[in-house]
mmCIF file of C-alpha atoms in Angstrom:
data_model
loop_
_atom_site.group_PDB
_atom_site.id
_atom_site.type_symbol
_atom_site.label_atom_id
_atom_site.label_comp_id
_atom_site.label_asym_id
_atom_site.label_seq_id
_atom_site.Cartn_x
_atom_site.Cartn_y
_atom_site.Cartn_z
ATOM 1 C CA UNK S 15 -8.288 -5.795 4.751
ATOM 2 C CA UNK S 16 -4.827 -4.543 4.606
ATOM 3 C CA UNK S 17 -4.680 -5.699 0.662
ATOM 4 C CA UNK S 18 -7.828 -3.844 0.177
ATOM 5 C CA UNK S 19 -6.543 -0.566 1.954
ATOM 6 C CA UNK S 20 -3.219 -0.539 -0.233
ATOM 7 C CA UNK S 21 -4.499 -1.213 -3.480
ATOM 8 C CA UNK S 22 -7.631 1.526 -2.779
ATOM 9 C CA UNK S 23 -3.695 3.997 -1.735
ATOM 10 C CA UNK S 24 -2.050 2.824 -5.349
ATOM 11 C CA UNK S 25 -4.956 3.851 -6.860
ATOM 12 C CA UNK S 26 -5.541 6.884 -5.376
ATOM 13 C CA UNK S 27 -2.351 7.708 -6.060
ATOM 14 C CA UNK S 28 -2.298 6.696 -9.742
ATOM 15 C CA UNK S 29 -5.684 9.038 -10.372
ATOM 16 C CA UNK S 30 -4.202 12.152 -8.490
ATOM 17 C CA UNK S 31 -0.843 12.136 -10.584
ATOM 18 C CA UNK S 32 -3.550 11.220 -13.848
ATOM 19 C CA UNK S 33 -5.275 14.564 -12.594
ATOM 20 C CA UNK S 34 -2.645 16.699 -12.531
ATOM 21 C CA UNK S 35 -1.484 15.557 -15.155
ATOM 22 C CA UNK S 36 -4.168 16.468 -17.542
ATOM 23 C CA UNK S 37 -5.069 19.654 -15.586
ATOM 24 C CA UNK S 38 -1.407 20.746 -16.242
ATOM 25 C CA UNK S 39 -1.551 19.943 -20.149
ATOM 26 C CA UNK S 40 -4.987 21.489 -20.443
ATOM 27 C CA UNK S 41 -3.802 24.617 -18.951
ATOM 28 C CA UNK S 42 -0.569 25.011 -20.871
ATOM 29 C CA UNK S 43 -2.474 24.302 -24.134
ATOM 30 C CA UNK S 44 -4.604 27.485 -23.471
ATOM 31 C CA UNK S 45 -4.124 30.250 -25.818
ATOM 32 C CA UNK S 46 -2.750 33.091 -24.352
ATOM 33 C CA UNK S 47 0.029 32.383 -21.962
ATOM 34 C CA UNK S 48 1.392 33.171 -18.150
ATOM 35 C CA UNK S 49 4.127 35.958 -19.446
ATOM 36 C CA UNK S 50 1.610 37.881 -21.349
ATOM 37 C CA UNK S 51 -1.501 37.529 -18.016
ATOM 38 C CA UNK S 52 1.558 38.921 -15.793
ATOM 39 C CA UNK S 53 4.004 41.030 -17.579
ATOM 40 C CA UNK S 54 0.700 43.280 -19.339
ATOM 41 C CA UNK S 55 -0.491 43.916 -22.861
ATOM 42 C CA UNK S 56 2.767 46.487 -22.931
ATOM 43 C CA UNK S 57 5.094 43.950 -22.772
ATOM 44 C CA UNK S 58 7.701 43.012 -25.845
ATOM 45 C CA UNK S 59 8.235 39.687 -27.663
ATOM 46 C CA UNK S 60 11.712 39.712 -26.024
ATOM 47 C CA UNK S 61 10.460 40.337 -22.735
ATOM 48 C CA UNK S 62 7.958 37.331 -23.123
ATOM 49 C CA UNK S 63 10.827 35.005 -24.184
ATOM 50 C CA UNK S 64 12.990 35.851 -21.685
ATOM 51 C CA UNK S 65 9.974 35.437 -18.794
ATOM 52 C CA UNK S 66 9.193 31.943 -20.691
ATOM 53 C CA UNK S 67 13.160 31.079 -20.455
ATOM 54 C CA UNK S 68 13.738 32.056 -16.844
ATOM 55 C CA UNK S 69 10.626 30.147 -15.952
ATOM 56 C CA UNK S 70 10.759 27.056 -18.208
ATOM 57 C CA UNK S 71 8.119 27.283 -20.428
ATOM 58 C CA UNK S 72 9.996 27.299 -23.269
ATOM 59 C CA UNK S 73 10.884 23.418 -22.481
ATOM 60 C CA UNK S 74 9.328 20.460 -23.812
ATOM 61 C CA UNK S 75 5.584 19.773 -22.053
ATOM 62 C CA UNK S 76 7.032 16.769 -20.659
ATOM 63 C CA UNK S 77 10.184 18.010 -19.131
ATOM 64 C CA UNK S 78 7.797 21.170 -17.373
ATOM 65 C CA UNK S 79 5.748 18.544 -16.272
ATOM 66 C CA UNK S 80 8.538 16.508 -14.607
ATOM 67 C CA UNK S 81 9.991 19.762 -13.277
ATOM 68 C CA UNK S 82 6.470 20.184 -11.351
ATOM 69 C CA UNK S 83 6.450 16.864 -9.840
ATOM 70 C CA UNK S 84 9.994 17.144 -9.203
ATOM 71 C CA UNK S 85 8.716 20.163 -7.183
ATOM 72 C CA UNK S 86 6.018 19.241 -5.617
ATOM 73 C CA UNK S 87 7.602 16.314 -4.250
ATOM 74 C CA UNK S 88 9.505 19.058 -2.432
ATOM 75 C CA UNK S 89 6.461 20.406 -0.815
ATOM 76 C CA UNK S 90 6.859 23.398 -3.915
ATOM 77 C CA UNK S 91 3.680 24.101 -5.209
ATOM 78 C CA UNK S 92 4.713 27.121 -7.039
ATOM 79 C CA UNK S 93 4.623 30.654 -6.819
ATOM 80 C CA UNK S 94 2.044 33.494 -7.985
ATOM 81 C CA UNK S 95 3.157 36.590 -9.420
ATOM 82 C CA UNK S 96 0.001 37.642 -9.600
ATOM 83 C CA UNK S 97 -0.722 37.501 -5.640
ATOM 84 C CA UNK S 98 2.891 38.333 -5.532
ATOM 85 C CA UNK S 99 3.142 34.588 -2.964
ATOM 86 C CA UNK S 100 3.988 31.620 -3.221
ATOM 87 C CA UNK S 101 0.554 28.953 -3.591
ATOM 88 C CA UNK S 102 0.819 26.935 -0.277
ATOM 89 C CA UNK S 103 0.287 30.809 1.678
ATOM 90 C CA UNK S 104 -2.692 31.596 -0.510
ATOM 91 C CA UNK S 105 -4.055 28.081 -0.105
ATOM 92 C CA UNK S 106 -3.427 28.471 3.579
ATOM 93 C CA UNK S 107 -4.950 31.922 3.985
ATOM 94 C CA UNK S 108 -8.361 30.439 1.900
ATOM 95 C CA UNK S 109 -8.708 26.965 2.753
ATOM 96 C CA UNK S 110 -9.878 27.586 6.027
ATOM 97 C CA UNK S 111 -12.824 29.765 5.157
ATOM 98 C CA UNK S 112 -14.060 27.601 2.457
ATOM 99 C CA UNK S 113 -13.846 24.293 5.119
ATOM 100 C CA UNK S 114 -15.676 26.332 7.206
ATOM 101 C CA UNK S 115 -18.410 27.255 4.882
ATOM 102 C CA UNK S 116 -18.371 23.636 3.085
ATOM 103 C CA UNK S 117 -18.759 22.096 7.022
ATOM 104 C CA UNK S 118 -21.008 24.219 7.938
ATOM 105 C CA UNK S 119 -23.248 23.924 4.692
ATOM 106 C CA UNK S 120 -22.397 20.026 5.116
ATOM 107 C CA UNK S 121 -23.696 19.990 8.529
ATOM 108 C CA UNK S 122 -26.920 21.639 8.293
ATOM 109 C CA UNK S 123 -27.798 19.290 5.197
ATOM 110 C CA UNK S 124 -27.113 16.042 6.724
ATOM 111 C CA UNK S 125 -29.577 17.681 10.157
ATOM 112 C CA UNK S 126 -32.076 18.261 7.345
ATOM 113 C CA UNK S 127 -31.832 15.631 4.917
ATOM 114 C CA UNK S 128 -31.946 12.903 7.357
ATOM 115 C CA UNK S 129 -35.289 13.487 8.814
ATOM 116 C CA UNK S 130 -36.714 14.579 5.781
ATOM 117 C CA UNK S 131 -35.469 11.304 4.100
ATOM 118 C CA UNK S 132 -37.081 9.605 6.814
ATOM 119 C CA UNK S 133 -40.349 10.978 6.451
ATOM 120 C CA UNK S 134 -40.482 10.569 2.386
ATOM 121 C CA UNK S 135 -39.553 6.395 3.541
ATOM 122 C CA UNK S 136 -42.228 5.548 5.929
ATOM 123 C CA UNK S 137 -44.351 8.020 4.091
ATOM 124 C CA UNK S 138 -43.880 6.516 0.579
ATOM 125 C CA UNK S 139 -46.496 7.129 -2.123
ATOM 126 C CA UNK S 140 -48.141 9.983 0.262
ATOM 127 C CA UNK S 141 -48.849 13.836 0.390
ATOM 128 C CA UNK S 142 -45.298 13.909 2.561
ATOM 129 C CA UNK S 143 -43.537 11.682 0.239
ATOM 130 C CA UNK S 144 -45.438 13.925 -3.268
ATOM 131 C CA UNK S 145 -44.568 17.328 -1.399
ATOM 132 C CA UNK S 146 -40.940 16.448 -0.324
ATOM 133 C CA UNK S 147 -39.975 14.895 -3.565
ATOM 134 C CA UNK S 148 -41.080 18.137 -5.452
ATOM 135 C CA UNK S 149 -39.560 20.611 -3.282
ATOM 136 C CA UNK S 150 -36.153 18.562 -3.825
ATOM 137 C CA UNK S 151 -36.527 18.088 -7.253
ATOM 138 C CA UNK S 152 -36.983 22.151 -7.592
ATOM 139 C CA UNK S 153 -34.143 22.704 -5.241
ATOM 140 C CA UNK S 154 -31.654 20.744 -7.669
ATOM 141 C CA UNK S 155 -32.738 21.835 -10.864
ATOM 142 C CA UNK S 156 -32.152 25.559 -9.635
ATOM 143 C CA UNK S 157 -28.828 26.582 -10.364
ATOM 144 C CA UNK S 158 -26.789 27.489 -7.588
ATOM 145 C CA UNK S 159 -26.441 31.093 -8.997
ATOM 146 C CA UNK S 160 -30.242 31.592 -9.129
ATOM 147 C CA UNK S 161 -30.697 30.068 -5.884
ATOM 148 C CA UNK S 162 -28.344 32.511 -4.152
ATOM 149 C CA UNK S 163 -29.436 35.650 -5.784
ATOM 150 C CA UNK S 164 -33.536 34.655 -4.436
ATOM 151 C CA UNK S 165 -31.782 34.309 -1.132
ATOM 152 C CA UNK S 166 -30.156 37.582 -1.465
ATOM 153 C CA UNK S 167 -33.098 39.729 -2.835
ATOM 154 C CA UNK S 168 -35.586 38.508 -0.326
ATOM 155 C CA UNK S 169 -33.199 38.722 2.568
ATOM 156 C CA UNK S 170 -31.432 42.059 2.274
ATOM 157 C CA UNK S 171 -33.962 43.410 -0.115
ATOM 158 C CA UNK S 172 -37.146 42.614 0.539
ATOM 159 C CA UNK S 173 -36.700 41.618 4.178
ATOM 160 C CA UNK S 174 -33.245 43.306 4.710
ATOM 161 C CA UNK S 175 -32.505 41.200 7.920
ATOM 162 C CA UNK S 176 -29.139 39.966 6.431
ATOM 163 C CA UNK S 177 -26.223 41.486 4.718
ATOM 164 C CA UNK S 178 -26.154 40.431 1.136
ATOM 165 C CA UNK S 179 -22.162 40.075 1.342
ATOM 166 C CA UNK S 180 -20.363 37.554 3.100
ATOM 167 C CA UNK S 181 -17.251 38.301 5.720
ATOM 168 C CA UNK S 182 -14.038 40.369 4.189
ATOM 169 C CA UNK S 183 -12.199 39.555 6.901
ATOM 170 C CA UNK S 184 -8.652 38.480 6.383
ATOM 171 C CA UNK S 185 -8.165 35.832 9.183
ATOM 172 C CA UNK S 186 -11.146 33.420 10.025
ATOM 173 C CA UNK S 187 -11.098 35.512 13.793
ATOM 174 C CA UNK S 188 -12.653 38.406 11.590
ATOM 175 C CA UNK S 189 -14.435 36.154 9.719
ATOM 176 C CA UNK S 190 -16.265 34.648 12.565
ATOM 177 C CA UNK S 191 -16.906 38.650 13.803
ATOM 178 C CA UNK S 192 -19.618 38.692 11.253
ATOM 179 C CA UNK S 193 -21.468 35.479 11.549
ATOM 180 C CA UNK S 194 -24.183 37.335 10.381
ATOM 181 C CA UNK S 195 -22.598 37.331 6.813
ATOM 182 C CA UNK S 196 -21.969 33.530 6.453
ATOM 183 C CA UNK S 197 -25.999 32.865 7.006
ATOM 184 C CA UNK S 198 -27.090 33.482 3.304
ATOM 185 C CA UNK S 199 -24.166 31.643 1.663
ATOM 186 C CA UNK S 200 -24.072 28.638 3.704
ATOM 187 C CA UNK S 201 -27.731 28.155 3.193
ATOM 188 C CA UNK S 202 -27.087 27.998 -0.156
ATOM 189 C CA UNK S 203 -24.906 26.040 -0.590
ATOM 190 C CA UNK S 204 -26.975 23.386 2.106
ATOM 191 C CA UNK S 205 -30.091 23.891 0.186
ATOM 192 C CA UNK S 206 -28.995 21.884 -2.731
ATOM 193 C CA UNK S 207 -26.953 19.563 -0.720
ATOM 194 C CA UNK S 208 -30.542 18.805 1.341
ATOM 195 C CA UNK S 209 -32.330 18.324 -1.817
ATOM 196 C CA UNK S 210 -29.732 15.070 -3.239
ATOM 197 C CA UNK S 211 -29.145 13.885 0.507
ATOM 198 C CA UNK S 212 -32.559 13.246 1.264
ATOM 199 C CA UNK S 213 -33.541 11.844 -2.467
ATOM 200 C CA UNK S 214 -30.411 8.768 -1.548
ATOM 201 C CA UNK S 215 -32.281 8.398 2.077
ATOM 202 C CA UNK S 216 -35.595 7.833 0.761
ATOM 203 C CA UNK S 217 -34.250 5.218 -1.570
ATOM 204 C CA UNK S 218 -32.125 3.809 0.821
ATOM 205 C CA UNK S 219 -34.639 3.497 3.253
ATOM 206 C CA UNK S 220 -37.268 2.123 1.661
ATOM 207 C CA UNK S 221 -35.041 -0.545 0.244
ATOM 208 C CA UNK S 222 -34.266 -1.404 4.011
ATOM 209 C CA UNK S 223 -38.052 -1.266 5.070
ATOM 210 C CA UNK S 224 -38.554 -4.446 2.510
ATOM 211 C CA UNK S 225 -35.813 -6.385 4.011
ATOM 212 C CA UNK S 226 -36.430 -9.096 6.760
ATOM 213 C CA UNK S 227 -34.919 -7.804 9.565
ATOM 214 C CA UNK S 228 -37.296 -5.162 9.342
ATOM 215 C CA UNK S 229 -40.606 -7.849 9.729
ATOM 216 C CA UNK S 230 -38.768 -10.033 11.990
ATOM 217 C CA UNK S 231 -38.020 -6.953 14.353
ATOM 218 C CA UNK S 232 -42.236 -5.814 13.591
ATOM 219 C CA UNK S 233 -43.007 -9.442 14.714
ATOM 220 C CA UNK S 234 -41.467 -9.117 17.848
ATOM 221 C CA UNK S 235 -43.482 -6.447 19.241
ATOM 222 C CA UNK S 236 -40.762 -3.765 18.606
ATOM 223 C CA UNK S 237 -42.084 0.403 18.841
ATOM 224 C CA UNK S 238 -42.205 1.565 15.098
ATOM 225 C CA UNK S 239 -40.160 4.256 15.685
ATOM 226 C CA UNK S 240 -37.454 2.191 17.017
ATOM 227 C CA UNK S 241 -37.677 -0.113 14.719
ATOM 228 C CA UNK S 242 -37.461 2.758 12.248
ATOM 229 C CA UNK S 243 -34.436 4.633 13.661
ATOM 230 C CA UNK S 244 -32.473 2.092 15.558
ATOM 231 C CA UNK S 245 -32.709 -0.819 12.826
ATOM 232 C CA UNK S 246 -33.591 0.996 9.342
ATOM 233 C CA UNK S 247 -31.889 4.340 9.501
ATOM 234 C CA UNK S 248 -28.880 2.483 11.023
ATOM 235 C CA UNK S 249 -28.237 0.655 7.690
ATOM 236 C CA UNK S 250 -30.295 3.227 5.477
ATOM 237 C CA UNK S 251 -27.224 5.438 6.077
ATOM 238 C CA UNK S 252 -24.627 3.231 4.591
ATOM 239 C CA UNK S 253 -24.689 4.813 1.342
ATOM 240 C CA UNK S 254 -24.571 8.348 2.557
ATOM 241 C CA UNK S 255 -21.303 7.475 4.080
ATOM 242 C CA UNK S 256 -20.125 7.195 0.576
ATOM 243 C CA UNK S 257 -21.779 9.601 -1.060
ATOM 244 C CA UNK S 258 -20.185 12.193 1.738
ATOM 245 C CA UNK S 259 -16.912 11.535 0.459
ATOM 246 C CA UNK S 260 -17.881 11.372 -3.260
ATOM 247 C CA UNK S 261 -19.730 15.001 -3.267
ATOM 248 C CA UNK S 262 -16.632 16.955 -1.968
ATOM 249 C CA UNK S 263 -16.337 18.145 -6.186
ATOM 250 C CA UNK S 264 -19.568 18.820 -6.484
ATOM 251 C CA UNK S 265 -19.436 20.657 -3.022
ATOM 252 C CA UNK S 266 -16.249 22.965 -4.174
ATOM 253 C CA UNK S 267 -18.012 23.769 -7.391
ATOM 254 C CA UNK S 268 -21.114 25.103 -5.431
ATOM 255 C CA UNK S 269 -18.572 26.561 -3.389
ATOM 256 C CA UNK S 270 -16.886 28.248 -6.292
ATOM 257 C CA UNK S 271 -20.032 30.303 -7.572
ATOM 258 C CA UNK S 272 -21.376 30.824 -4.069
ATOM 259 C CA UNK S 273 -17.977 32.702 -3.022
ATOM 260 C CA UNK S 274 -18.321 34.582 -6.107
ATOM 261 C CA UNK S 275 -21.795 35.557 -5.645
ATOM 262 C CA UNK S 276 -21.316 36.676 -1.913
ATOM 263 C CA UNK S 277 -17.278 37.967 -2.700
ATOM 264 C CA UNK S 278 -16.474 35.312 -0.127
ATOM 265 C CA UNK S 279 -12.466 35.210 -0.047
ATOM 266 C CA UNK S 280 -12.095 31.519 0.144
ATOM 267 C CA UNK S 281 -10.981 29.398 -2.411
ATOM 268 C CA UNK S 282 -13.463 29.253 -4.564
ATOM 269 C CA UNK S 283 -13.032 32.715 -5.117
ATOM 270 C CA UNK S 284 -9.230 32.455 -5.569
ATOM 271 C CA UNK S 285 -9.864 29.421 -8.277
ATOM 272 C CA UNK S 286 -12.093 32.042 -9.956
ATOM 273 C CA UNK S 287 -9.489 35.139 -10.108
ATOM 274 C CA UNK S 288 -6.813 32.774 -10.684
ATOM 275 C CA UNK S 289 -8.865 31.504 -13.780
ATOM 276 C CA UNK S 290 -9.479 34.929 -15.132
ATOM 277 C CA UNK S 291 -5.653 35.636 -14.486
ATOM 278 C CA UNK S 292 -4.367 32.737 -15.816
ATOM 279 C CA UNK S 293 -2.460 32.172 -12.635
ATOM 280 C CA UNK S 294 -1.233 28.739 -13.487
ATOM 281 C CA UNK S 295 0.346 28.014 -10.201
ATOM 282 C CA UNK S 296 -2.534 28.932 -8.368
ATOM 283 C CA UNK S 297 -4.779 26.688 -10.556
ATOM 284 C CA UNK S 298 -2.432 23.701 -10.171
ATOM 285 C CA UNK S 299 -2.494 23.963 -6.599
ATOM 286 C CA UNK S 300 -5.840 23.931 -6.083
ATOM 287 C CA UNK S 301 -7.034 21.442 -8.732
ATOM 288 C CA UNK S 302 -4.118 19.035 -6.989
ATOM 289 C CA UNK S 303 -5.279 20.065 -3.467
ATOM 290 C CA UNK S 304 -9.027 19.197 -4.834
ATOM 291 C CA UNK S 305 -8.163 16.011 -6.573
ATOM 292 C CA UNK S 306 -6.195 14.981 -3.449
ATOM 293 C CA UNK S 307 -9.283 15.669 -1.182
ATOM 294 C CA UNK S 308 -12.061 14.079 -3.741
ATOM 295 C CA UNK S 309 -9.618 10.834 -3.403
ATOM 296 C CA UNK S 310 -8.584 10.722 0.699
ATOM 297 C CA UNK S 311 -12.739 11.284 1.297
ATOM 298 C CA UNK S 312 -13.806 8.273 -1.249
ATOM 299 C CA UNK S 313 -10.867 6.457 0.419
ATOM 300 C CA UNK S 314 -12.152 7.124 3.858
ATOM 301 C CA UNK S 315 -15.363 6.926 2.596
ATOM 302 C CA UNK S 316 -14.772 2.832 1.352
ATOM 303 C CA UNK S 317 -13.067 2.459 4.736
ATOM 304 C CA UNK S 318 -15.573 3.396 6.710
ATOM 305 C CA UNK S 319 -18.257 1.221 4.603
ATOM 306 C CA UNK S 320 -16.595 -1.649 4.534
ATOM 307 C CA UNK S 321 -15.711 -1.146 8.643
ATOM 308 C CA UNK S 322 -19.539 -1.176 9.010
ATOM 309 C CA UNK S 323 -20.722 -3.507 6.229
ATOM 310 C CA UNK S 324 -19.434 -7.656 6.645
ATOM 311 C CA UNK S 325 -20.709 -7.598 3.050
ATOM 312 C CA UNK S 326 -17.751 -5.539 2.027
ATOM 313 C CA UNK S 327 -15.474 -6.844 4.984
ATOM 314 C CA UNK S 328 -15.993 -10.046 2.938
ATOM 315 C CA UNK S 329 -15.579 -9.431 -0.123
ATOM 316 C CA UNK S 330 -11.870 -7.092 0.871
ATOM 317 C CA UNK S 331 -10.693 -10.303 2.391
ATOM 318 C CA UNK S 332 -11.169 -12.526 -0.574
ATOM 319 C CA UNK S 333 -9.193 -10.003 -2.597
#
């Protein structure tokens, strides 16, 4: 097991330094240029060399590139001139409201998903199963965008019961003051995180309703709906586990156009002005601090599997 858990670390490390490594080509390849985003369309050619000099962009790719990791070894992650801080205090003054919206979208899928993947399972091939299955299937062809602006037109428009703008508040205490204001983009968010969730439960548990643990517990005299939850949805969940730490991409993403939508300031939103600003600190940081969460929840996510699965317990000892 403790092979297994270091080679899963070297390669986690090897993808993270692959990501920002392309990330940080892609972005200096751009046309345009940092000097010309921050010092204005006014600015001279002279001005724009000396900004490139002073900062090192006039250096070889590969010598910027080690100067970053040099840096960011350091704990540097850069500075914005646009925000006028350095990128760990505008990660730090974001990431808090996005975890909280990404939870809290999380959360309320997994309450959802779970039953309804249930229900689709022992249901199979039924009006539940038909009706579920099309409702999800709609949910995750909508694009996020369109899905959030229903949400706000027939909840501050046509029913005006919530405020179609999320919490301005600079510190999560004033974000919290308006609960009212996370409602409509948390829900989504969680709607298209309900509709994949329960599409891998269904599968998952009807390919654990055919196994024989399942007829051997039946043949025993065992309640259904034990058998069903404390057998079934026991192992039926394995693959969520993974797919929990997998999603976290697809997760910011939703999270990127939902804070846009609802001018949440979290980091999707900061991604978003960043992008438009071509703040490349502020993009680096957060495509590193992304990459580095997409690989610590797949690595937690293969830990916990194989803690629960001898299958995988095996097969990490014979490696």
């Amino acid at each position: 097991m403790t092979r297994y858990l270091l080679a899963r670390l070297g390669q986690a490390l090897v993808i993270v330094i692959l990501v920002t490594l392309i990330t940080f080509v892609i972005l200096h390849l751009l046309p345009g240029g940092a000097a010309r985003a921050i010092l204005g369309k006014e600015a001279t050619l002279q001005q724009i060399a000396s900004f490139n000099h002073e900062m090192g962009y006039d250096r070889p790719l590969w010598e910027q590139y080690a100067l970053y990791l040099r840096r960011l070894v350091g704990g540097d992650l850069g500075y914005s001139f646009q925000l006028n801080q350095s990128v760990a205090e505008a990660i730090n003054q974001r990431l808090p409201k996005t975890m909280l919206l990404s939870l809290g979208s999380t959360l309320i899928a997994v309450v959802v998903a779970v039953p309804l993947g249930v229900i689709q399972a022992v249901r199979r091939n039924r009006w539940p199963d038909y009706t579920i299955n099309g409702l999800s299937l709609l949910a995750y062809a909508t694009p996020i965008f369109f899905m959030g602006l229903m949400m706000i037109i027939l909840f501050s428009q046509v029913w005006p019961v919530l405020p179609p703008e999320a919490p301005q508040g600079f510190t999560m205490a004033e974000v919290l003051a308006e609960p009212a204001g996370l409602v409509l983009p948390t829900l989504t968010l969680a709607i298209l995180t309900v509709a994949v969730y329960s599409r891998y439960i269904r599968s998952s548990m009807v390919d654990n309703l055919n196994e024989n643990y399942v007829r051997t517990a039946r043949s025993k005299g065992l309640p259904e709906s034990r058998v069903i939850v404390g057998h079934t949805l026991r192992n039926g969940l394995f693959p969520v586990i993974t797919l929990l730490g997998m999603y976290l991409p697809a997760l910011f993403s939703g999270a990127l156009v939902v804070e846009r939508l609802f001018n949440y300031p979290g980091m999707g939103l900061l991604f978003w002005q960043a992008a438009l600003k071509r703040d490349y600190p502020i993009l680096l940081g957060v495509t590193l601090l992304i990459s580095v969460a997409t690989v610590a929840g797949a690595l937690v996510a293969d830990v916990l599997y194989a803690a629960v699965d001898p299958r995988v317990r095996l097969k990490a000892a014979r490696s």
